[in-house]
XYZ file of C-alpha atoms in Angstrom:
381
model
C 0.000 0.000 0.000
C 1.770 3.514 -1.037
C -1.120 6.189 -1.032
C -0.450 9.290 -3.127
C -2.365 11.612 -0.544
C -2.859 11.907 3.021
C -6.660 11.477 2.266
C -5.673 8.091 1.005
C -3.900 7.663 3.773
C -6.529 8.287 6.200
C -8.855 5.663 4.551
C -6.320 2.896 4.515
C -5.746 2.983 8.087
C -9.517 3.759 9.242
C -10.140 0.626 6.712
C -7.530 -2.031 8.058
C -8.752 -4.859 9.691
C -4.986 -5.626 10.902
C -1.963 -4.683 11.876
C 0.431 -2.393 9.463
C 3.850 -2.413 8.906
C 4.990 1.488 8.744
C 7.914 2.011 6.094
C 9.559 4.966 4.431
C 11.978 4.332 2.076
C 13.144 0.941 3.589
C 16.789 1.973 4.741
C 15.976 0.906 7.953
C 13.695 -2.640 7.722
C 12.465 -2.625 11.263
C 11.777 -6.837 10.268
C 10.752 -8.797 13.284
C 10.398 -5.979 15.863
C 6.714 -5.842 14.169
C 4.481 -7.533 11.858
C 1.605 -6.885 9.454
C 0.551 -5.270 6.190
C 2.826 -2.916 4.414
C 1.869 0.860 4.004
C 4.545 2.571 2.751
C 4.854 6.880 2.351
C 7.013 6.916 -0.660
C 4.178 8.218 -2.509
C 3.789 11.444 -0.444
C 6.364 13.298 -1.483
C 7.725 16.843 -2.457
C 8.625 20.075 -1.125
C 5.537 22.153 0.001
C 7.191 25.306 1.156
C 10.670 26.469 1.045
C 11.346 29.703 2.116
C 15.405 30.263 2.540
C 15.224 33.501 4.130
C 13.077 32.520 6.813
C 14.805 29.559 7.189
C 12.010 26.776 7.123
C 11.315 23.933 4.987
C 8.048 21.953 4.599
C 7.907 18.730 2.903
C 5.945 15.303 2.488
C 7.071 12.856 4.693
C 8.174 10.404 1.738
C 10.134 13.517 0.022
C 13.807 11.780 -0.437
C 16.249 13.190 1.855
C 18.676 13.847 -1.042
C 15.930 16.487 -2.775
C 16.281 18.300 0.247
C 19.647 18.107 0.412
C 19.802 19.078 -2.474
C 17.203 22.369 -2.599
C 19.016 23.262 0.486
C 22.307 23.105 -0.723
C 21.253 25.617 -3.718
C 20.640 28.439 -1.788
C 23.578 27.720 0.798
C 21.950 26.009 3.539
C 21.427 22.485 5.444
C 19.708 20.356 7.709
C 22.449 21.222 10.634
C 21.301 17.814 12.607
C 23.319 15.907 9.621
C 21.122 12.838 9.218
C 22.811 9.518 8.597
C 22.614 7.130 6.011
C 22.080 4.092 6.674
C 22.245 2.014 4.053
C 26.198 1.338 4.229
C 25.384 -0.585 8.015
C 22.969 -2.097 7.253
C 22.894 -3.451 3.553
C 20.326 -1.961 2.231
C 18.842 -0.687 -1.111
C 16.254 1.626 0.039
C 15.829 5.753 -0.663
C 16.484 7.710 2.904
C 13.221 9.926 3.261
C 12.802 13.247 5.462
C 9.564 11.589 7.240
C 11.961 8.731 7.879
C 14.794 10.592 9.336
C 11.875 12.252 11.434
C 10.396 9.285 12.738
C 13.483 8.265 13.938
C 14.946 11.547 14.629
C 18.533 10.485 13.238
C 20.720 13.085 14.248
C 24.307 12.948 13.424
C 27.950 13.890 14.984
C 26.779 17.714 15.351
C 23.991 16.968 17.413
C 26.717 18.120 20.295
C 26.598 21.535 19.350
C 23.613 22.137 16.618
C 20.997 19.345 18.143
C 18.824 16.325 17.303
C 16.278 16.391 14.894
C 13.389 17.095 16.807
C 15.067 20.271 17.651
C 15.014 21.490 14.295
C 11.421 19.793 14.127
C 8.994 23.216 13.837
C 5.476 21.387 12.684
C 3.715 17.941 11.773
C 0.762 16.645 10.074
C -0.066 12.764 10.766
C -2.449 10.053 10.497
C -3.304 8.194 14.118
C -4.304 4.825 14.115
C -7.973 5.948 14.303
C -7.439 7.127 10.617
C -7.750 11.143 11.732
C -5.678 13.879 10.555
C -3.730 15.518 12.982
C -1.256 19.112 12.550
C 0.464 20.479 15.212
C 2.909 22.966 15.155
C 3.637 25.287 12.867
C 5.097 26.073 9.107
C 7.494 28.860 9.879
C 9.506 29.682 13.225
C 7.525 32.829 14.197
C 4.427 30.366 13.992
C 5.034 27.524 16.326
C 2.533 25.929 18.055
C 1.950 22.366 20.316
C 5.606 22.017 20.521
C 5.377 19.386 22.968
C 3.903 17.122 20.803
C 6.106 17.326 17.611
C 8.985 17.039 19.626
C 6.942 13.713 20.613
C 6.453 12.401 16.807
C 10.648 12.608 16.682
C 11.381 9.064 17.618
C 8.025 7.247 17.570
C 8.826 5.248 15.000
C 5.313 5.569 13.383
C 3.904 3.991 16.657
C 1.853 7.241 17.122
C 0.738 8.212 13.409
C 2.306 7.997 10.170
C 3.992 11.231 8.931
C 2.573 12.896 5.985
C 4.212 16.550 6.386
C 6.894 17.991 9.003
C 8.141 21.966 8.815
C 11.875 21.948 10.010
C 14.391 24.878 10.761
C 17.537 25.095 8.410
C 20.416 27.015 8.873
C 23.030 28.226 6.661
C 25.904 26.504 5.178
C 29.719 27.187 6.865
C 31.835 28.551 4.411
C 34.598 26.411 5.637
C 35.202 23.799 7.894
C 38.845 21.873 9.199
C 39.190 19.405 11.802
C 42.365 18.727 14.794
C 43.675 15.476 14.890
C 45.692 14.175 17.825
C 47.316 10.457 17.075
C 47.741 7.568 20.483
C 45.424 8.702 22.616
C 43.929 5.875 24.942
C 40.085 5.729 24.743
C 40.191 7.794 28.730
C 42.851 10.106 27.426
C 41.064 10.962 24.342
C 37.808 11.212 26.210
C 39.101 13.905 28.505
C 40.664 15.397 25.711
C 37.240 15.820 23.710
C 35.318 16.812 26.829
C 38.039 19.455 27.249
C 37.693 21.010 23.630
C 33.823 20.923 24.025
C 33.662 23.069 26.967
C 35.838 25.482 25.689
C 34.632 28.525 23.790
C 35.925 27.525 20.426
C 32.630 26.321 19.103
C 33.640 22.169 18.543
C 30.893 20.923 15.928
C 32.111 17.286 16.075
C 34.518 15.299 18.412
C 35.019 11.613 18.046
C 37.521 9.075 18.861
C 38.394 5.451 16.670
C 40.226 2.721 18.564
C 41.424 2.502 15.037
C 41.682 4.641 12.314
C 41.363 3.939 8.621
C 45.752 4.348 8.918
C 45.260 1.564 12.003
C 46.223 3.476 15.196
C 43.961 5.187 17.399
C 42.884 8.756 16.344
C 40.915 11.607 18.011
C 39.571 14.246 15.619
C 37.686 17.422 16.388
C 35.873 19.416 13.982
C 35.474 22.919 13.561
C 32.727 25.016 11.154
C 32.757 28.755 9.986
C 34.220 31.336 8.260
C 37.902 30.544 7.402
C 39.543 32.884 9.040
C 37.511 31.891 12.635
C 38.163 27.960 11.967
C 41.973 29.045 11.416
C 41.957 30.828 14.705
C 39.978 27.961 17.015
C 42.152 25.421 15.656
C 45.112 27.389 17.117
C 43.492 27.985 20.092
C 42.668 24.707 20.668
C 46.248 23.564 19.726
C 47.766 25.247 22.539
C 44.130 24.489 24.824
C 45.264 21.069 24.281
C 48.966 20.558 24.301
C 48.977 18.164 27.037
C 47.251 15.210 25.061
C 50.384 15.650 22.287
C 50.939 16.707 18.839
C 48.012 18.153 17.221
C 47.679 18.077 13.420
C 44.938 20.981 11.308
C 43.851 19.882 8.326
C 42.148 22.576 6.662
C 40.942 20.826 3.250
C 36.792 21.082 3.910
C 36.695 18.381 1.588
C 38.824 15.941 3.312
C 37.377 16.929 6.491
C 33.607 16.497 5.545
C 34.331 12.945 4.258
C 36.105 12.170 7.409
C 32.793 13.170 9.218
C 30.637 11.684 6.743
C 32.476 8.427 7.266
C 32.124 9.119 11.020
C 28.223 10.508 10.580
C 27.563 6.974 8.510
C 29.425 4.549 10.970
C 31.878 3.818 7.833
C 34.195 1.951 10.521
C 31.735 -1.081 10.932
C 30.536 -1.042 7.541
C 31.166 -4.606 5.579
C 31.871 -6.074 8.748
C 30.193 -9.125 10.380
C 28.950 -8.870 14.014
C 25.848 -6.753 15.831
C 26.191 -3.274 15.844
C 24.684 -1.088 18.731
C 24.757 2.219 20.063
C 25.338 3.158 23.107
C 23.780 6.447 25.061
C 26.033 7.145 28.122
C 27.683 10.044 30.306
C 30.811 10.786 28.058
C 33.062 10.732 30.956
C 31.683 7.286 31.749
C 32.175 5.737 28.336
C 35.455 4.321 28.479
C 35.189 2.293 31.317
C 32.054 0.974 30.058
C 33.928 -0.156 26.782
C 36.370 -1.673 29.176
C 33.803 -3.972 30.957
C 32.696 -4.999 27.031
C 36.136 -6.335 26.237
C 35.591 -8.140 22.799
C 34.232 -5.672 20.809
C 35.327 -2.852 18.737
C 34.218 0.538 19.762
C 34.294 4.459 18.416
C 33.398 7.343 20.745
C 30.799 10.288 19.303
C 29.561 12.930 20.711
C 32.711 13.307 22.788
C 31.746 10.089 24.016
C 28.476 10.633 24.906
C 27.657 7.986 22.145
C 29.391 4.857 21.563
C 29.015 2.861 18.541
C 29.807 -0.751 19.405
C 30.743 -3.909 17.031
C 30.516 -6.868 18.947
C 31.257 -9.502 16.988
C 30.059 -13.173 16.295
C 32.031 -15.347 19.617
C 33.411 -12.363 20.954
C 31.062 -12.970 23.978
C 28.978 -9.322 24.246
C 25.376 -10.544 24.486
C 22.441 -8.261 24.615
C 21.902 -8.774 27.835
C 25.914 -8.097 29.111
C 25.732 -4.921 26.600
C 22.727 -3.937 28.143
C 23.331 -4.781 31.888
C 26.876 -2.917 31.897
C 25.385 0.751 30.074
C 22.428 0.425 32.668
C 24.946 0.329 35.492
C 25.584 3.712 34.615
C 22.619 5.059 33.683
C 22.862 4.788 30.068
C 20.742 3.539 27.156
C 21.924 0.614 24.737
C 19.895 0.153 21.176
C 20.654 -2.842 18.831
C 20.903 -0.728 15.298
C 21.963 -4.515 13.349
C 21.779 -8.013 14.333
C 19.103 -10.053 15.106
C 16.320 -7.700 16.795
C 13.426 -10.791 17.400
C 13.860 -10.165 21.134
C 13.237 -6.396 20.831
C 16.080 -3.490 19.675
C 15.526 -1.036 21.889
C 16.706 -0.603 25.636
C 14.065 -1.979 28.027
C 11.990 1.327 29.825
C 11.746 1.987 33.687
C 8.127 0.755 34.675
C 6.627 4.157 35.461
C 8.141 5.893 31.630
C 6.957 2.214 30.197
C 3.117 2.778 31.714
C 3.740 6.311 30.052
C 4.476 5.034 27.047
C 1.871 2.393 26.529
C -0.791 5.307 27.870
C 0.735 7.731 24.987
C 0.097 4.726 22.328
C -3.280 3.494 23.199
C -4.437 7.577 22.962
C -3.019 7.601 19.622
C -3.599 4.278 18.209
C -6.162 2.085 20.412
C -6.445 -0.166 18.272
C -2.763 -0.950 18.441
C -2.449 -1.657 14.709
C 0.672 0.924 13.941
C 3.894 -0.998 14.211
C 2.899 -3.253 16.951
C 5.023 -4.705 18.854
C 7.672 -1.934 18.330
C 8.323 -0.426 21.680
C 10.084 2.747 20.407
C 8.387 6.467 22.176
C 11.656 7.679 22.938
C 13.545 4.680 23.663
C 15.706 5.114 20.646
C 17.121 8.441 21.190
C-alpha cells in the first residue's frame, strides 16, 4: 500500500482490519520488531514550502532526503542535525526519506553543538491509528505551536501516526570547515581530551575518537565550522588548549574533512563487517570504562563520548543482555541498530516511563495496529 495523498492515507488505516507495517523508504527494515501489512509513504512526497530567508522547509514525509539536500544546498543552507545514512550498516537498497529521518529523529555527529532532529522539528501533520488527521505545530519559526507534541512524533517510530508533512528549521551553510587530529590517545585520554575542547569557547561541531583509524592506530579528531579565518583561529586555540594530550595536526581541506565526518556521521568503521552493531547512550566521561567492561568488541566514541558505537562480533562474547546490563549500570541507554532484533532493539523502559508510554500509544492508536510490537516512544534516542 503507497497512497499518493494523506486522504488516502486516512482511509487505509480507518479501513484495516490488521496490523500495518509502517515504512519509508526501507533503509531501515524494522523486520521482526513488528508484523503486518505494508503501508509505505514513498508516494507522499515533495517540497511544500521552502522559504530560505526565513529559514524553514516543509515537505511530504516520503520527500527523499537527497531532494532536500539538495534544494538546500542551492541556496547555501542544510539540515544542521546531519542525518545519517544508513544504508552502508545495514545493507540496504532503500531511498532515505525526510519523514523517515523524522520518525526516527537520526541526528548525526553535530547533534553536540547544533541538536537532534526534533530540535530542528517546527510542525507535523499525521495520520493516528484511528485514521484522523492531525497538525500540530507550525510552518514557519515565528508560527510555532503544540511544541510538545512534535517534539513527541521525533522518535516514535510511526507507533503514534504515520507522517505525511513535518516543517523543520535550516540554517546556513559554513563557508569552511577543518578538523584537529591528535594520534595515540587511549580511549580515557582521548575522552578527557574531547570533553576538554567541548567546553571550551571555540565552538567544537564534532569530536570523536576510533580505537582505530582507517591508517590503524587510534585517532581523536575534532571538527570545527565557519568562516575561514575563525576555523583558522579555534584550531590554534585549541592547539595550545590542548597541548597536554600531544601533537596536534589541522587539516584545513573542507573536503577531506567532511568525508572524514561523513564516514564518522555513517558509521563507515563497521561497515562490511560481520557482528551486531549497537549504540550506546552514556555520560561521556563514563564511556570508556564501560567499553572496558565490554572487552571483545570494537568501539568508536561520538559525541565526545556521549555515544558509543559498538561492534561486537560473532564469539566475541557481548550478548544483549551483558551490553545492556553494563550501560544500565551507569545510567545509560543501549539500542541494537543490526543483528538479530526478534527479542526487541531497543533498551528496556523503567516501569513508570513504560506505563507512560503504553498510555501515549493506546491515545493515539487504540487499536494498536501501527507498528505493533515496536516499543520505540523515545527509547531510541
Amino acid at each position: 500500500m503507497t497512497p499518493k495523498t494523506e486522504a488516502d492515507l486516512a482511509e487505509i488505516i480507518r479501513g484495516a482490519e490488521g496490523p500495518l507495517r509502517i515504512e519509508g523508504g526501507g533503509t531501515r527494515p524494522i523486520g521482526a520488531m513488528s508484523n503486518g501489512a505494508r503501508l509505505s509513504t514513498a508516494g507522499l512526497s515533495g517540497i511544500t514550502l521552502y522559504e530560505p530567508g526565513a529559514l524553514t522547509l516543509v515537505a511530504q514525509a516520503g520527500t527523499p532526503l537527497a531532494d532536500i539536500e539538495a534544494a538546500l544546498d542551492a541556496e547555501g543552507q542544510r539540515l544542521a542535525f546531519e542525518p545519517m545514512d544508513h544504508r552502508g550498516l545495514l545493507d540496504t537498497q532503500g531511498t532515505p526519506t525526510i519523514g523517515g529521518v523524522v520518525a526516527a529523529n537520526v541526528s548525526g555527529p553535530r547533534r553536540i553543538q547544533a541538536g537532534a532532529c526534533r530540535d530542528f522539528l517546527l510542525g507535523v501533520r499525521f495520520v493516528d491509528g484511528r485514521g484522523q488527521i492531525v497538525k500540530n505545530g507550525g510552518r514557519v519559526m515565528k508560527n510555532v505551536t503544540g511544541y510538545d507534541l512534535v517534539k513527541l512524533m521525533a522518535g516514535s517510530y510511526g507507533t503514534l501516526g504515520v507522517l505525511t508533512e513535518v516543517a523543520l528549521k535550516v540554517l546556513p551553510r559554513p563557508r569552511s570547515m577543518g578538523m584537529l587530529r591528535i594520534e595515540g590517545l587511549s580511549d580515557a585520554v582521548a575522552v578527557t581530551a574531547l570533553c576538554r575542547a567541548l567546553a571550551s569557547p571555540y565552538e567544537v561541531t564534532g569530536a570523536v575518537h576510533l580505537q582505530a583509524s582507517p591508517e590503524g592506530g587510534p585517532l581523536t579528531m575534532i571538527r570545527l565550522e565557519g568562516f575561514e579565518n575563525s576555523v583558522a583561529y579555534r584550531a590554534e586555540a585549541l592547539t595550545r588548549l590542548l597541548a597536554e594530550f600531544g601533537t596536534c595536526s589541522f587539516e584545513a581541506d573542507p573536503e577531506k574533512t567532511a568525508a572524514a565526518w561523513a564516514h564518522i556521521r555513517d558509521v563507515g568503521p563497521f561497515q562490511g563487517r560481520a557482528g551486531d552493531v549497537w549504540r550506546l547512550s552514556v555520560k561521556p566521561t563514563d564511556a570508556p570504562g564501560i567499553v572496558a567492561d565490554l572487552s571483545g568488541g570494537e568501539a568508536f566514541y561520538d559525541w565526545g563520548g556521549g555515544l558509543i558505537w559498538l561492534l561486537a562480533a560473532q564469539g566475541s562474547g557481548l550478548s544483549a543482555a551483558k551490553i545492556r546490563s553494563a550501560v544500565a549500570a551507569r545510567g545509560g541507554h543501549a539500542t541494537l541498530i543490526r543483528g538479530d532484533r526478534s527479542q526487541g532493539a531497543f533498551h528496556p523502559l523503567p516501569g513508570p516511563v513504560a506505563a507512560l508510554q503504553a498510555g501515549l500509544r493506546q491515545k493515539f492508536d487504540p487499536r494498536q495496529i501501527l507498528n505493533p510490537g515496536l516499543m520505540a516512544t523515545g527509547a531510541a534516542v
